Short mmCIF file of C-alpha atoms in Angstrom, two decimals:
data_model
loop_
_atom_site.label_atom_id
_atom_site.label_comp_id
_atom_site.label_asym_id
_atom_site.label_seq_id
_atom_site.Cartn_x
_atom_site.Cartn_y
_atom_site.Cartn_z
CA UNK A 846 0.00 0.00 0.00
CA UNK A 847 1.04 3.50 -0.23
CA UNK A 848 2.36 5.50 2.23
CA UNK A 849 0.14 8.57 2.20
CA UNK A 850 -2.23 6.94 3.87
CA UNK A 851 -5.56 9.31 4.30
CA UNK A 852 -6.52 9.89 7.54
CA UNK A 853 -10.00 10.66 8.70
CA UNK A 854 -10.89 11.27 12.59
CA UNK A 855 -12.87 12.12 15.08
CA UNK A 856 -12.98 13.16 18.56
CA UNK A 857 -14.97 14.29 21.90
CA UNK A 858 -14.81 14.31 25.34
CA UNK A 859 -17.42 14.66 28.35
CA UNK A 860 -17.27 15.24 32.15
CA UNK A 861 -20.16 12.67 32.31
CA UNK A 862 -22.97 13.12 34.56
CA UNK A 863 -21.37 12.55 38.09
CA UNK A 864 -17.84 14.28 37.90
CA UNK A 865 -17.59 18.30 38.43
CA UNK A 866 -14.42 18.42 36.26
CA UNK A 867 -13.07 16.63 34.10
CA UNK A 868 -10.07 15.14 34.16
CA UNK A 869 -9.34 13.89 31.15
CA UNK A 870 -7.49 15.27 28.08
CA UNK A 871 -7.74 14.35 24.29
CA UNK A 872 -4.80 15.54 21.90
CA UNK A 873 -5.42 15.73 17.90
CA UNK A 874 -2.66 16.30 15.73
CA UNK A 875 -3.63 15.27 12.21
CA UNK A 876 -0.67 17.36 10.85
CA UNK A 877 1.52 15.15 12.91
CA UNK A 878 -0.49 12.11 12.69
CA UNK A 879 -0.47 11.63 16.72
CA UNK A 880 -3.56 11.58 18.63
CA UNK A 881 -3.54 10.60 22.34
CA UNK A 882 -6.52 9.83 25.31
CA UNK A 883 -4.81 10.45 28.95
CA UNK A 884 -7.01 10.04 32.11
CA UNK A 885 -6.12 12.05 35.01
CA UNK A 886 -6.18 10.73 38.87
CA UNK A 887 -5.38 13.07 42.05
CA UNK A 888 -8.76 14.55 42.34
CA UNK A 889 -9.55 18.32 41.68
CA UNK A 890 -6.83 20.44 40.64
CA UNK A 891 -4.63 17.04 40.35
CA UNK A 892 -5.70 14.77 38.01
CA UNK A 893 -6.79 17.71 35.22
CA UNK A 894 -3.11 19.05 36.24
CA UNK A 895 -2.06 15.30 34.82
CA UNK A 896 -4.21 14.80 32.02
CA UNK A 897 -3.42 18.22 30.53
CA UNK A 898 0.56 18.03 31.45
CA UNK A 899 0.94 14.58 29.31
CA UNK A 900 -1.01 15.86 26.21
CA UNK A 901 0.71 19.40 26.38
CA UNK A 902 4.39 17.50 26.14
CA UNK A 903 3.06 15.87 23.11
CA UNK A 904 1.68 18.82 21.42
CA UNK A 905 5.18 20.34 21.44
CA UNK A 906 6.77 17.47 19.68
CA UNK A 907 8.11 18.99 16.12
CA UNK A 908 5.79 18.57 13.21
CA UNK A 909 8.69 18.09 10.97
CA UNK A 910 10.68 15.32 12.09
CA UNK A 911 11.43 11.97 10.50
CA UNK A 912 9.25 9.09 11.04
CA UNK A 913 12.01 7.51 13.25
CA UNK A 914 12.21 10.44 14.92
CA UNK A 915 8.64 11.47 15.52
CA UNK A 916 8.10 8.03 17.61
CA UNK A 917 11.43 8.57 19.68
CA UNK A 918 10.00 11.73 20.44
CA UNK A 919 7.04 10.90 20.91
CA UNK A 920 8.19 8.39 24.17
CA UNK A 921 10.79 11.02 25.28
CA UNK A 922 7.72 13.39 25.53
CA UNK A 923 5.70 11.42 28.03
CA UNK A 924 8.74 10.38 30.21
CA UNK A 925 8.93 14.56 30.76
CA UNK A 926 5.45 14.85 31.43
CA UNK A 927 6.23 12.04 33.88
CA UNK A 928 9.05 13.73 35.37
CA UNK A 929 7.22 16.91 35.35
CA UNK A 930 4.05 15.63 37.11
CA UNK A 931 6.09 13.81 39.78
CA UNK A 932 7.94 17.20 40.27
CA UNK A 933 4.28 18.52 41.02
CA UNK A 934 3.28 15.88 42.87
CA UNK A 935 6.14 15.61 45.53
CA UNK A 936 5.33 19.69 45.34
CA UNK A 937 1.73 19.24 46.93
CA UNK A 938 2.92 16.11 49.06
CA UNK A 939 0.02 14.13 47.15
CA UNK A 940 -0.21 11.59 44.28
CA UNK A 941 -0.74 12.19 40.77
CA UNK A 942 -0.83 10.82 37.83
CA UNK A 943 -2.53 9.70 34.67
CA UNK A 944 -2.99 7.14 32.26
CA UNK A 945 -2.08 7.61 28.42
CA UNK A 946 -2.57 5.99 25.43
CA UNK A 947 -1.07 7.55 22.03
CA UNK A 948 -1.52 6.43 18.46
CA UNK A 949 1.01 7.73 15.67
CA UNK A 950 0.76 6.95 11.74
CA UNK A 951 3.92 6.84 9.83
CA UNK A 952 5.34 5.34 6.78
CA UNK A 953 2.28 3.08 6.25
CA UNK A 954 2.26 1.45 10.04
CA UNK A 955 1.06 2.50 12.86
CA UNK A 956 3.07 3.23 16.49
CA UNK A 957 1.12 3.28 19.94
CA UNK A 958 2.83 4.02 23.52
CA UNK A 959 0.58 3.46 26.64
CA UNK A 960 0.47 3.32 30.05
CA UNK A 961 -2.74 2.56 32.49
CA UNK A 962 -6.10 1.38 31.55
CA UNK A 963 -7.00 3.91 28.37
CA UNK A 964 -7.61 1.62 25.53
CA UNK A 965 -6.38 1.06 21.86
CA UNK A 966 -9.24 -0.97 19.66
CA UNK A 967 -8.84 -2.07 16.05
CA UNK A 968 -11.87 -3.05 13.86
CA UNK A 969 -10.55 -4.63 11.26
CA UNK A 970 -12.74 -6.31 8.53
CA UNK A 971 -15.94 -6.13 11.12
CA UNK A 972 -14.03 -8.12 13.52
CA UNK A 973 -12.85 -5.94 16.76
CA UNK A 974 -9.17 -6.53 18.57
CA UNK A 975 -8.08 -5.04 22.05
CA UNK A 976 -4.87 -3.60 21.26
CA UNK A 977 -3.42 -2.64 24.68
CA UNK A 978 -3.43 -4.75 27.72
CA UNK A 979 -4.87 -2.63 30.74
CA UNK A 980 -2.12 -1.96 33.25
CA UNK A 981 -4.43 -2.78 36.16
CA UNK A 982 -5.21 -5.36 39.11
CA UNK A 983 -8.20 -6.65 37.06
CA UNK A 984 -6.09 -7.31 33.77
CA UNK A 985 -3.68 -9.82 35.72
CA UNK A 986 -6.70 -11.83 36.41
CA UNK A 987 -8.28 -11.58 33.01
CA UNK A 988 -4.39 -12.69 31.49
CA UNK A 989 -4.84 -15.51 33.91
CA UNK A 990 -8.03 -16.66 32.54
CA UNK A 991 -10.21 -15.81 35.21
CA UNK A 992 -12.27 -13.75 33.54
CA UNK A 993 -13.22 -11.66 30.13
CA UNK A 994 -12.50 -7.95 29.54
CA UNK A 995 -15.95 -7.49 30.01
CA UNK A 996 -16.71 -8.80 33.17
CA UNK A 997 -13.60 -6.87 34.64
CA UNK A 998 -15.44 -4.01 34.31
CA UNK A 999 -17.84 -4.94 36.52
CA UNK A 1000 -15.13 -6.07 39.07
CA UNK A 1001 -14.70 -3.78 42.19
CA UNK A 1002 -11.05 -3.33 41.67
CA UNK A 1003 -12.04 -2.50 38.01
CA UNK A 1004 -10.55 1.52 38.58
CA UNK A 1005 -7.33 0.32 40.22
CA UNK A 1006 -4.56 0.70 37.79
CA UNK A 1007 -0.94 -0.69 38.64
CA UNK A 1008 1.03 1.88 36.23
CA UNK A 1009 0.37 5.86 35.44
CA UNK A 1010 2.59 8.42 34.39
CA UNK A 1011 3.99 10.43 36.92
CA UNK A 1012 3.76 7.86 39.70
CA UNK A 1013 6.34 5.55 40.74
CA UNK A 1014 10.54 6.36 40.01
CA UNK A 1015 10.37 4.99 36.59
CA UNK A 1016 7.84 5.26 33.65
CA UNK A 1017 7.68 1.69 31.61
CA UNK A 1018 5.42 2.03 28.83
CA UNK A 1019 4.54 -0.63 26.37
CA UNK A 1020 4.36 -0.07 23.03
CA UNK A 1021 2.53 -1.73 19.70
CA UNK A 1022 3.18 -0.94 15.92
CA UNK A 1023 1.61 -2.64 13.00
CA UNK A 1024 0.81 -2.25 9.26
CA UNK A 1025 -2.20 -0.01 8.33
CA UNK A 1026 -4.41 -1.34 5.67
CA UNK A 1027 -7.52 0.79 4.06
CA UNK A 1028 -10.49 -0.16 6.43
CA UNK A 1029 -9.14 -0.18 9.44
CA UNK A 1030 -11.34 1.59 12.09
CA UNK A 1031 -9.08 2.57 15.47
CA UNK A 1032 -10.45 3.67 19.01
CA UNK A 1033 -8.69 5.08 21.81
CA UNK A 1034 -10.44 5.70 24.84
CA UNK A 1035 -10.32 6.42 28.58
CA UNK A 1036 -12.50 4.00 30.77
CA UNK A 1037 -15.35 5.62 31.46
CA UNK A 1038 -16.22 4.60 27.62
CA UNK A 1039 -15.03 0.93 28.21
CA UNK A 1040 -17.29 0.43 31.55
CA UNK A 1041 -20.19 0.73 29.56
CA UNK A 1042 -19.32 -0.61 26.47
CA UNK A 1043 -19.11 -4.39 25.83
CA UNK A 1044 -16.73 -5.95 22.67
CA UNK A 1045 -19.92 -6.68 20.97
CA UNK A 1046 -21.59 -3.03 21.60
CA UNK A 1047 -18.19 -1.46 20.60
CA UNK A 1048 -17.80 -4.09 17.28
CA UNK A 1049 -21.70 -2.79 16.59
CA UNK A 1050 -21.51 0.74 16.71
CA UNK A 1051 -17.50 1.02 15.36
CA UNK A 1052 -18.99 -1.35 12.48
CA UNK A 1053 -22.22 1.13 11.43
CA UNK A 1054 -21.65 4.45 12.55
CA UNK A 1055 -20.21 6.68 10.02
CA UNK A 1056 -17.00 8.84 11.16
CA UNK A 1057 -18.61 11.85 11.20
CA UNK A 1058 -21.22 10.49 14.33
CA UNK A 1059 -19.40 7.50 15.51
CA UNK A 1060 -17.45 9.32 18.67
CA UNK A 1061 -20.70 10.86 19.76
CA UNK A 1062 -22.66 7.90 19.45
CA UNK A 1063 -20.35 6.30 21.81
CA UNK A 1064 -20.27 8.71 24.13
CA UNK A 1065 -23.98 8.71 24.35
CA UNK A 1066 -24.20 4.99 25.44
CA UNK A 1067 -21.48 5.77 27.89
CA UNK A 1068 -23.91 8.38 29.26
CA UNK A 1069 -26.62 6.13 28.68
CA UNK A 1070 -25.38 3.31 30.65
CA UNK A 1071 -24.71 6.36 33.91
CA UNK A 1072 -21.53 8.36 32.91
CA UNK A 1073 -20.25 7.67 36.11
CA UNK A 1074 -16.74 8.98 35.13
CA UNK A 1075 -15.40 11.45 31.94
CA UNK A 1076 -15.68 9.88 28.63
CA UNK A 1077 -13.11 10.41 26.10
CA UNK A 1078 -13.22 9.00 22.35
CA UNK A 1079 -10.87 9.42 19.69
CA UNK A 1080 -12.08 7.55 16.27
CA UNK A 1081 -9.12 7.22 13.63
CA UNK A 1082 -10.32 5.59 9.85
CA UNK A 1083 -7.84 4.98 7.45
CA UNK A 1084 -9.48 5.51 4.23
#
């Protein structure tokens, strides 16, 4: 395939219906081909602080550099934001933090960096994938077979996540690349999207909706189903 691939998006984020603020941030760089969900935790003041510090260090990432380049950068960028929000943290003697999950387009392939429990999907021929593995208590029991994505949702451990940026000495992120191909539907989220929203409901609605009304669609079961926490969607096609 060529490497020009078209890019179509789009994007939206809520406070829900039982947060005051919200805490999340959504970044959209089309120019740069980087998009990125990060959901803040600290409470007021704290977890915005996060959320907004982790997508701010990505926005300033060059919009001219190599491929190669633009991914290095793109990892150096959240280990500031990590440095940067412990810095904070230790500065207000509390803990803060947030998840991220980033998705970059380059050269054909794809390139995604995450840490926490915000979610990469792919739907790819009608068929939906889980990208990421959660970094969270509940994911080392699903990996161990002892239950489904789905049901940890309902678990009550289900907001506990074991990695964040800007907690802990260290950031480890995992990362994913693959080949684009023209079809391919992504979704990043934070989890107030994914405690509402079953594999099948997400395969369903990422599978009909057209780009222009898929985000809000899913934002409005999210809210449908309680919007007990912020809701943030980012919906990538590649044409």
């Amino acid at each position: 395939m060529t490497h020009d691939n078209r890019i179509r998006f789009s994007a939206t984020t809520h406070v829900g219906r039982k947060r005051k603020i919200n805490e999340d941030s959504i970044l959209t760089l089309p120019d740069q081909k980087i998009w990125a969900v990060s959901d803040g935790m600290g409470g007021h003041a704290g977890g915005d602080y996060a959320s907004q510090t982790v997508v701010d260090s990505i926005a300033a990432i060059d919009a001219d550099l190599a491929p190669a380049e633009l991914i290095r950068d793109l990892r150096e960028a959240i280990t500031r934001a990590h440095g940067a929000i412990r810095d904070e943290g230790a500065r207000r003697n509390a803990t803060i933090g947030a998840t991220v999950v980033t998705f970059a387009v380059a050269n054909g392939h794809f390139a995604a960096f995450w840490a926490g429990d915000s979610r990469l999907y792919r739907l790819q021929s009608g068929s939906i994938e889980l990208l990421t593995t959660d970094h969270s208590v509940v994911a080392d029991l699903v990996l161990a077979g002892q239950m489904s994505w789905d049901e940890a949702e309902l678990h009550p451990q289900s907001n506990a996540v074991t990695r964040a940026v800007g907690v802990g000495e260290d950031l480890e992120l995992d990362k994913i690349r693959g080949e684009l191909f023209p079809g391919d539907r992504f979704l990043l989220c934070s989890d107030g999207l994914t405690k509402y929203a079953t594999f099948d409901m997400l395969e369903r609605i990422l599978g009909s909706e057209p780009i222009e009304t898929v985000a809000d669609t899913l934002q409005q079961l999210a809210l449908d189903g309680g919007g007990a926490d912020n809701i943030s969607i980012i919906v990538i096609d590649v044409v």
